[in-house]
PDB file of C-alpha atoms in Angstrom:
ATOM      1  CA  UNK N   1      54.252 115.411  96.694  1.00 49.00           C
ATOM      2  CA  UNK N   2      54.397 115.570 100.599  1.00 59.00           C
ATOM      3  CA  UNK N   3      53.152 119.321 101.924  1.00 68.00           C
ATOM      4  CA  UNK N   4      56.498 121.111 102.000  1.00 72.00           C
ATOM      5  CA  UNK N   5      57.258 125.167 103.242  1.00 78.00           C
ATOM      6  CA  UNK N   6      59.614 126.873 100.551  1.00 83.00           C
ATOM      7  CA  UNK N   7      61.279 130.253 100.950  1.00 88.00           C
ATOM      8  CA  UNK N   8      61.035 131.322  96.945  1.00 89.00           C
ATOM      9  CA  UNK N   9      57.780 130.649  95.307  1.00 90.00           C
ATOM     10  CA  UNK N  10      59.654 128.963  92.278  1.00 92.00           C
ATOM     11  CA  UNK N  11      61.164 126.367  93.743  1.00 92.00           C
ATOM     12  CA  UNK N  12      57.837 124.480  94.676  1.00 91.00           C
ATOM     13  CA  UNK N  13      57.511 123.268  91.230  1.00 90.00           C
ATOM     14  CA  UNK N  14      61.178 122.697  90.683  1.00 92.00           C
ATOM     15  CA  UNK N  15      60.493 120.488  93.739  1.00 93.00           C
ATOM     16  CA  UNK N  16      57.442 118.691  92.353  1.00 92.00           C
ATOM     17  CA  UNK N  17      59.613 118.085  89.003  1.00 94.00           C
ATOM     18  CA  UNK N  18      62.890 116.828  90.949  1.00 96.00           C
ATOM     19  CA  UNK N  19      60.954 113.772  93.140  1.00 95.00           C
ATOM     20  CA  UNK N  20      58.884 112.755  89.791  1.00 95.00           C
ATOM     21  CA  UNK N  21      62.577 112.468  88.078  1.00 96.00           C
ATOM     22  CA  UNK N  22      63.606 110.492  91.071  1.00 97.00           C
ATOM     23  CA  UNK N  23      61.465 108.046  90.880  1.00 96.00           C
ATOM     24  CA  UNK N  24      61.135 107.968  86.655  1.00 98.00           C
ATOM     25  CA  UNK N  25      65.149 107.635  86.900  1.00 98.00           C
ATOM     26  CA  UNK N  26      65.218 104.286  88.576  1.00 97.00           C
ATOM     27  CA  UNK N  27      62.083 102.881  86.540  1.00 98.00           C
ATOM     28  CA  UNK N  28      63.818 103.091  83.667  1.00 98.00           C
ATOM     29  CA  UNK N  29      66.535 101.170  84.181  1.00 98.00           C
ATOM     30  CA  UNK N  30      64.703  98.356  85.660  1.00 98.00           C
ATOM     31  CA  UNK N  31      65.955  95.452  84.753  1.00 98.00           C
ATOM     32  CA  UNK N  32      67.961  96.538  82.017  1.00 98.00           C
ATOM     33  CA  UNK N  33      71.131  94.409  81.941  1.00 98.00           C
ATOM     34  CA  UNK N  34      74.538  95.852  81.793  1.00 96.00           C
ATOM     35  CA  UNK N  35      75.390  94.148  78.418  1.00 97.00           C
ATOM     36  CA  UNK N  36      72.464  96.313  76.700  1.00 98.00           C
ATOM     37  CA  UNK N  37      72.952  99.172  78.663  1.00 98.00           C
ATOM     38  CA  UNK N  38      76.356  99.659  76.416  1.00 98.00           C
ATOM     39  CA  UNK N  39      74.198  98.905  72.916  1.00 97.00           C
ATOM     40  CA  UNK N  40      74.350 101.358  70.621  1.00 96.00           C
ATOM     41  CA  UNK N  41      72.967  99.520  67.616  1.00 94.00           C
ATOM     42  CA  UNK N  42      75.990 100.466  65.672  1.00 92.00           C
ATOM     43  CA  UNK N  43      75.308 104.358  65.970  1.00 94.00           C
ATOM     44  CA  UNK N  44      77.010 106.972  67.333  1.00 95.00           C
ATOM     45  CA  UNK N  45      73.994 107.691  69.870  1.00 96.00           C
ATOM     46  CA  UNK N  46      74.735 107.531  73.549  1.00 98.00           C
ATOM     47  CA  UNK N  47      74.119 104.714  75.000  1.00 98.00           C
ATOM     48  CA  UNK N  48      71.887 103.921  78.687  1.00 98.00           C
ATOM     49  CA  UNK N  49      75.062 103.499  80.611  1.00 98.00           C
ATOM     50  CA  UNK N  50      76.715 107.151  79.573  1.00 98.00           C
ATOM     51  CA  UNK N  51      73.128 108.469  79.626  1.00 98.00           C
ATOM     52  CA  UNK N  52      72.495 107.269  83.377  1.00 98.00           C
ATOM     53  CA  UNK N  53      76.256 108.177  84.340  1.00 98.00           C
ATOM     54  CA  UNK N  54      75.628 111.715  83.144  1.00 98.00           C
ATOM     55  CA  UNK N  55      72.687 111.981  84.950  1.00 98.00           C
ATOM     56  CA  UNK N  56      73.984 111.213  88.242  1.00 98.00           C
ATOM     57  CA  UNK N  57      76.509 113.557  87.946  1.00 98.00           C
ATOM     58  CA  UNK N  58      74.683 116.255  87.010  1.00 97.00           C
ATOM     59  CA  UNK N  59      73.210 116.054  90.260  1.00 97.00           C
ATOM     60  CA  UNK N  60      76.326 115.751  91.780  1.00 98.00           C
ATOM     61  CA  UNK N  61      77.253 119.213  90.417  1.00 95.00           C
ATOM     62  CA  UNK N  62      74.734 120.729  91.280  1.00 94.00           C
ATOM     63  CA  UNK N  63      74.282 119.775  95.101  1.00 96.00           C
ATOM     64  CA  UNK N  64      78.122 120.983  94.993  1.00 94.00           C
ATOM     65  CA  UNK N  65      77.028 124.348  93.512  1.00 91.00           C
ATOM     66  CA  UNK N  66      74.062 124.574  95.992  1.00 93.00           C
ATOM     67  CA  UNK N  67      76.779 124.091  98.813  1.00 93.00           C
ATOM     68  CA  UNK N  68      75.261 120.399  99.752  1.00 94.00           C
ATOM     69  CA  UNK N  69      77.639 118.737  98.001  1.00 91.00           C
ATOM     70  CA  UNK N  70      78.283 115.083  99.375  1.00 95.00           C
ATOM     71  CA  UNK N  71      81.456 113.946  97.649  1.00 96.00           C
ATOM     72  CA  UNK N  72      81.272 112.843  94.340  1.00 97.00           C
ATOM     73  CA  UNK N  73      79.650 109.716  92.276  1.00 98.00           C
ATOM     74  CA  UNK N  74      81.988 106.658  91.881  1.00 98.00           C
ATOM     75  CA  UNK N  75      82.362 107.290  88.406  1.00 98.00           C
ATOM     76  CA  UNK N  76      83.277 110.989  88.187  1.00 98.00           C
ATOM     77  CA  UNK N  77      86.447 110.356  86.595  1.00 98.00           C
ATOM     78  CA  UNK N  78      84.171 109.151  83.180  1.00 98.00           C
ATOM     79  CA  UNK N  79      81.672 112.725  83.715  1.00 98.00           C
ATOM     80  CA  UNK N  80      83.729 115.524  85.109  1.00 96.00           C
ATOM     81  CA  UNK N  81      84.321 118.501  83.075  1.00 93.00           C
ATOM     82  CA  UNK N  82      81.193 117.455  80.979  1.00 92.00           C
ATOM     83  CA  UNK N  83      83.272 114.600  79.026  1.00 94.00           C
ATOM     84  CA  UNK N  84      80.922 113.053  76.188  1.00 97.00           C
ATOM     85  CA  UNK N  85      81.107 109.497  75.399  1.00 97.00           C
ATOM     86  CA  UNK N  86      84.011 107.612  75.116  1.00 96.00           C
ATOM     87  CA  UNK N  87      84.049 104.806  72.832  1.00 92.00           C
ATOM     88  CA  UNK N  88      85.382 100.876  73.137  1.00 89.00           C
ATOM     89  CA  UNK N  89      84.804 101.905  76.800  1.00 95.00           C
ATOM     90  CA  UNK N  90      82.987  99.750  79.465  1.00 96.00           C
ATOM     91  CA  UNK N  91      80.566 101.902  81.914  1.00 98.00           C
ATOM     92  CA  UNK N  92      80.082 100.866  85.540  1.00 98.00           C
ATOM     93  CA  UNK N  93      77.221  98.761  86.045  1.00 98.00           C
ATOM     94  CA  UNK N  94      73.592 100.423  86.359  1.00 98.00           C
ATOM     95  CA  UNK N  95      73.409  98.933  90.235  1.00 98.00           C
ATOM     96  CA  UNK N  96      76.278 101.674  90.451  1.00 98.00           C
ATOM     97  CA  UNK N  97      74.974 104.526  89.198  1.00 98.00           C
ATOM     98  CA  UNK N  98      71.439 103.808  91.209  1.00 98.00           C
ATOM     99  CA  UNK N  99      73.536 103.166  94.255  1.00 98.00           C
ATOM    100  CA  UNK N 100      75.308 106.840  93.670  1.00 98.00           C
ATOM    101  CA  UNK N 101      71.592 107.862  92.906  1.00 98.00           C
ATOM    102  CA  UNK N 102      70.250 107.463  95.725  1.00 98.00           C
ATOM    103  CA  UNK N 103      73.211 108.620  97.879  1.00 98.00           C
ATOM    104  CA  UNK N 104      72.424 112.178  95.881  1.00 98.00           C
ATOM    105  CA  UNK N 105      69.425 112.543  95.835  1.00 97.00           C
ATOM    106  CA  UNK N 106      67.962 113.691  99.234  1.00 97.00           C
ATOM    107  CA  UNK N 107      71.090 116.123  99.429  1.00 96.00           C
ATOM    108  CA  UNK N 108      70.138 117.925  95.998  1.00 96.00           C
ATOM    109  CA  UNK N 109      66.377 117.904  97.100  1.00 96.00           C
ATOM    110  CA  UNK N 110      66.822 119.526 100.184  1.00 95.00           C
ATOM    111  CA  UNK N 111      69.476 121.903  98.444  1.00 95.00           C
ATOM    112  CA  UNK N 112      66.119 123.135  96.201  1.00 95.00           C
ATOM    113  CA  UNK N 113      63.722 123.100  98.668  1.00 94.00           C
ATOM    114  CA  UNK N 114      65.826 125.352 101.188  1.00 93.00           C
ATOM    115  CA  UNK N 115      66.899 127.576  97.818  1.00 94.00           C
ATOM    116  CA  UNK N 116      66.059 131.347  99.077  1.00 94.00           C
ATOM    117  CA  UNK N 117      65.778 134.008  96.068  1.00 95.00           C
ATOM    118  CA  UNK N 118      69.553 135.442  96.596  1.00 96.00           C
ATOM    119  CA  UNK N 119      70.471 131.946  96.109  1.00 95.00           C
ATOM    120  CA  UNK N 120      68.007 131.650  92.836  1.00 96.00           C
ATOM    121  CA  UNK N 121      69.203 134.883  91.294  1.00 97.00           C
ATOM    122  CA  UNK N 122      72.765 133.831  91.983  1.00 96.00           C
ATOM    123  CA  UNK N 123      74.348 134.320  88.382  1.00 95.00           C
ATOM    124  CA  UNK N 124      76.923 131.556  87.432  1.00 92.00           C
ATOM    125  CA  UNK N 125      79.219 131.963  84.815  1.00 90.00           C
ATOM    126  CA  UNK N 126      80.242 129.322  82.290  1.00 85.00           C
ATOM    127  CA  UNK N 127      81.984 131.395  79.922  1.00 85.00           C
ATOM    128  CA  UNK N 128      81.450 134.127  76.742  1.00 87.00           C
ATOM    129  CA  UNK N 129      77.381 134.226  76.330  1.00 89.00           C
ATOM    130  CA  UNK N 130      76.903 131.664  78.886  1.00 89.00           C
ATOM    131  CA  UNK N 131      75.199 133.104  82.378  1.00 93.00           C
ATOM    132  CA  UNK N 132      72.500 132.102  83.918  1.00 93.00           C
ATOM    133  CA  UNK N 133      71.065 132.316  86.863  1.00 96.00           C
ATOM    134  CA  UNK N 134      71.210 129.262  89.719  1.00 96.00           C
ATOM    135  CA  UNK N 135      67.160 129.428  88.689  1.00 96.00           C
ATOM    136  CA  UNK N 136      67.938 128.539  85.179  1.00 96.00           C
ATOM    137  CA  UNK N 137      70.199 126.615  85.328  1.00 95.00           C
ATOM    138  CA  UNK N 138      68.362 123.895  88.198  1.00 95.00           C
ATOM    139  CA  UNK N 139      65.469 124.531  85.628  1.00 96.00           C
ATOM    140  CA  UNK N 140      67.986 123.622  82.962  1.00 95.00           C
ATOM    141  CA  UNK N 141      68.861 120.229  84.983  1.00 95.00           C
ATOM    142  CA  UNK N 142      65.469 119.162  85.510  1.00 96.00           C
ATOM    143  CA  UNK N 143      64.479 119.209  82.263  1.00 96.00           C
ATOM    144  CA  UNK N 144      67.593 117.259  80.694  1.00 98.00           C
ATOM    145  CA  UNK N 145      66.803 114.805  83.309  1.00 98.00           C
ATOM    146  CA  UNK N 146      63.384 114.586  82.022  1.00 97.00           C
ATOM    147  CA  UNK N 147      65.069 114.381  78.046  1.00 98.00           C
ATOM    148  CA  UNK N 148      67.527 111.374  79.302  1.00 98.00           C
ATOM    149  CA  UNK N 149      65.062 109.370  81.111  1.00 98.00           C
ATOM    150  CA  UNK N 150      62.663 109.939  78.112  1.00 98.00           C
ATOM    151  CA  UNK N 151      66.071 108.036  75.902  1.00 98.00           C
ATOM    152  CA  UNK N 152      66.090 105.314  78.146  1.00 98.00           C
ATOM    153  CA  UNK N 153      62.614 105.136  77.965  1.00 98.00           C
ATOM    154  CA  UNK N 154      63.172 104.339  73.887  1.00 98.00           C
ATOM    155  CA  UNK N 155      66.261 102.283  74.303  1.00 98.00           C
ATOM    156  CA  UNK N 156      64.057 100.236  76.701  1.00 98.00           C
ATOM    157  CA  UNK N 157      62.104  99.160  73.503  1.00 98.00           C
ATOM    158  CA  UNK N 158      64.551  99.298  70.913  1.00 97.00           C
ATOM    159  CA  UNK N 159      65.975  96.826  73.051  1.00 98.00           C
ATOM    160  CA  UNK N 160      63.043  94.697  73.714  1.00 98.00           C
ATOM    161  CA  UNK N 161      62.258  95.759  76.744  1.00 98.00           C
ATOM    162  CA  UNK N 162      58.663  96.153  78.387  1.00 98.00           C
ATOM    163  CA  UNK N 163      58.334  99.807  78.401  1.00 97.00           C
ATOM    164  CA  UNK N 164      58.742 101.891  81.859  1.00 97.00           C
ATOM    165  CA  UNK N 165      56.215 102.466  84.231  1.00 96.00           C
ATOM    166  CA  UNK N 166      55.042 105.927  85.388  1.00 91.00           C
ATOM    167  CA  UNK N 167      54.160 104.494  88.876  1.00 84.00           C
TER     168      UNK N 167
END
């Protein structure tokens, strides 16, 4: 990771986390076609195209709740309001979500990198039980990004695809 000045100590491994995602996101779905990106060998498990979907949009969210929000991916209407899975539906195409992906991304980066503590100990509100500081919950995102690109990384074989590459 390139040398970069942070004004909260925490958010330098946030950082560090976010660009390895980045990068992880997009090797997974290499070359996966859009046919067996909808497989869900007859489970009820989500499949790579609502995984990646979700993914994107998480990001989306949260660049909006950092105040860098760019608009929204072309496939909100599927993610908003946290919507699960829908069945007998067809997802957009992966090409989508990376091109959505990499609109994103440099707008949520620089939304953690310039993160300040008032903005860290921000508390956000989801409902009865469910605070948690801006902190926790960016911590939150980065690791569920790390869990869904870790399921595409076993789809990718289950499927019969080489697995993904770290680099």
């Amino acid at each position: 990771m390139e040398n970069i000045k942070v004004k909260d100590s925490r958010v330098y491994a946030l950082a560090a986390m976010y660009d390895m995602q980045t990068g992880l996101f997009k090797n997974a779905l290499e070359g996966i076609n859009d046919t067996d990106a909808h497989s869900r060998f007859e489970t009820k498990a989500n499949h790579i195209a609502w995984l990646a979907g979700s993914m994107v949009q998480q990001r989306y969210e949260m660049a909006e709740l950092l105040g860098k929000g760019i608009g929204r991916q072309q496939a909100n209407d599927l993610f908003k309001d946290m919507q699960g899975i829908k069945e007998n539906l067809t997802y957009p195409a992966l090409d989508q979500y990376i091109a959505d992906w990499e609109k994103i991304t440099p707008a949520m980066r620089e939304a953690i990198v310039n993160a300040d503590a008032e903005t860290l100990d921000k508390m956000l509100d989801m409902g009865p039980d469910m605070k948690f500081t801006y902190f926790e919950m960016l911590y939150f995102m980065i690791y569920r990004e790390a869990s869904i690109i870790g399921q595409i990384a076993l789809w990718r074989r289950l499927l019969g695809y080489d697995a993904m590459k770290y680099m």
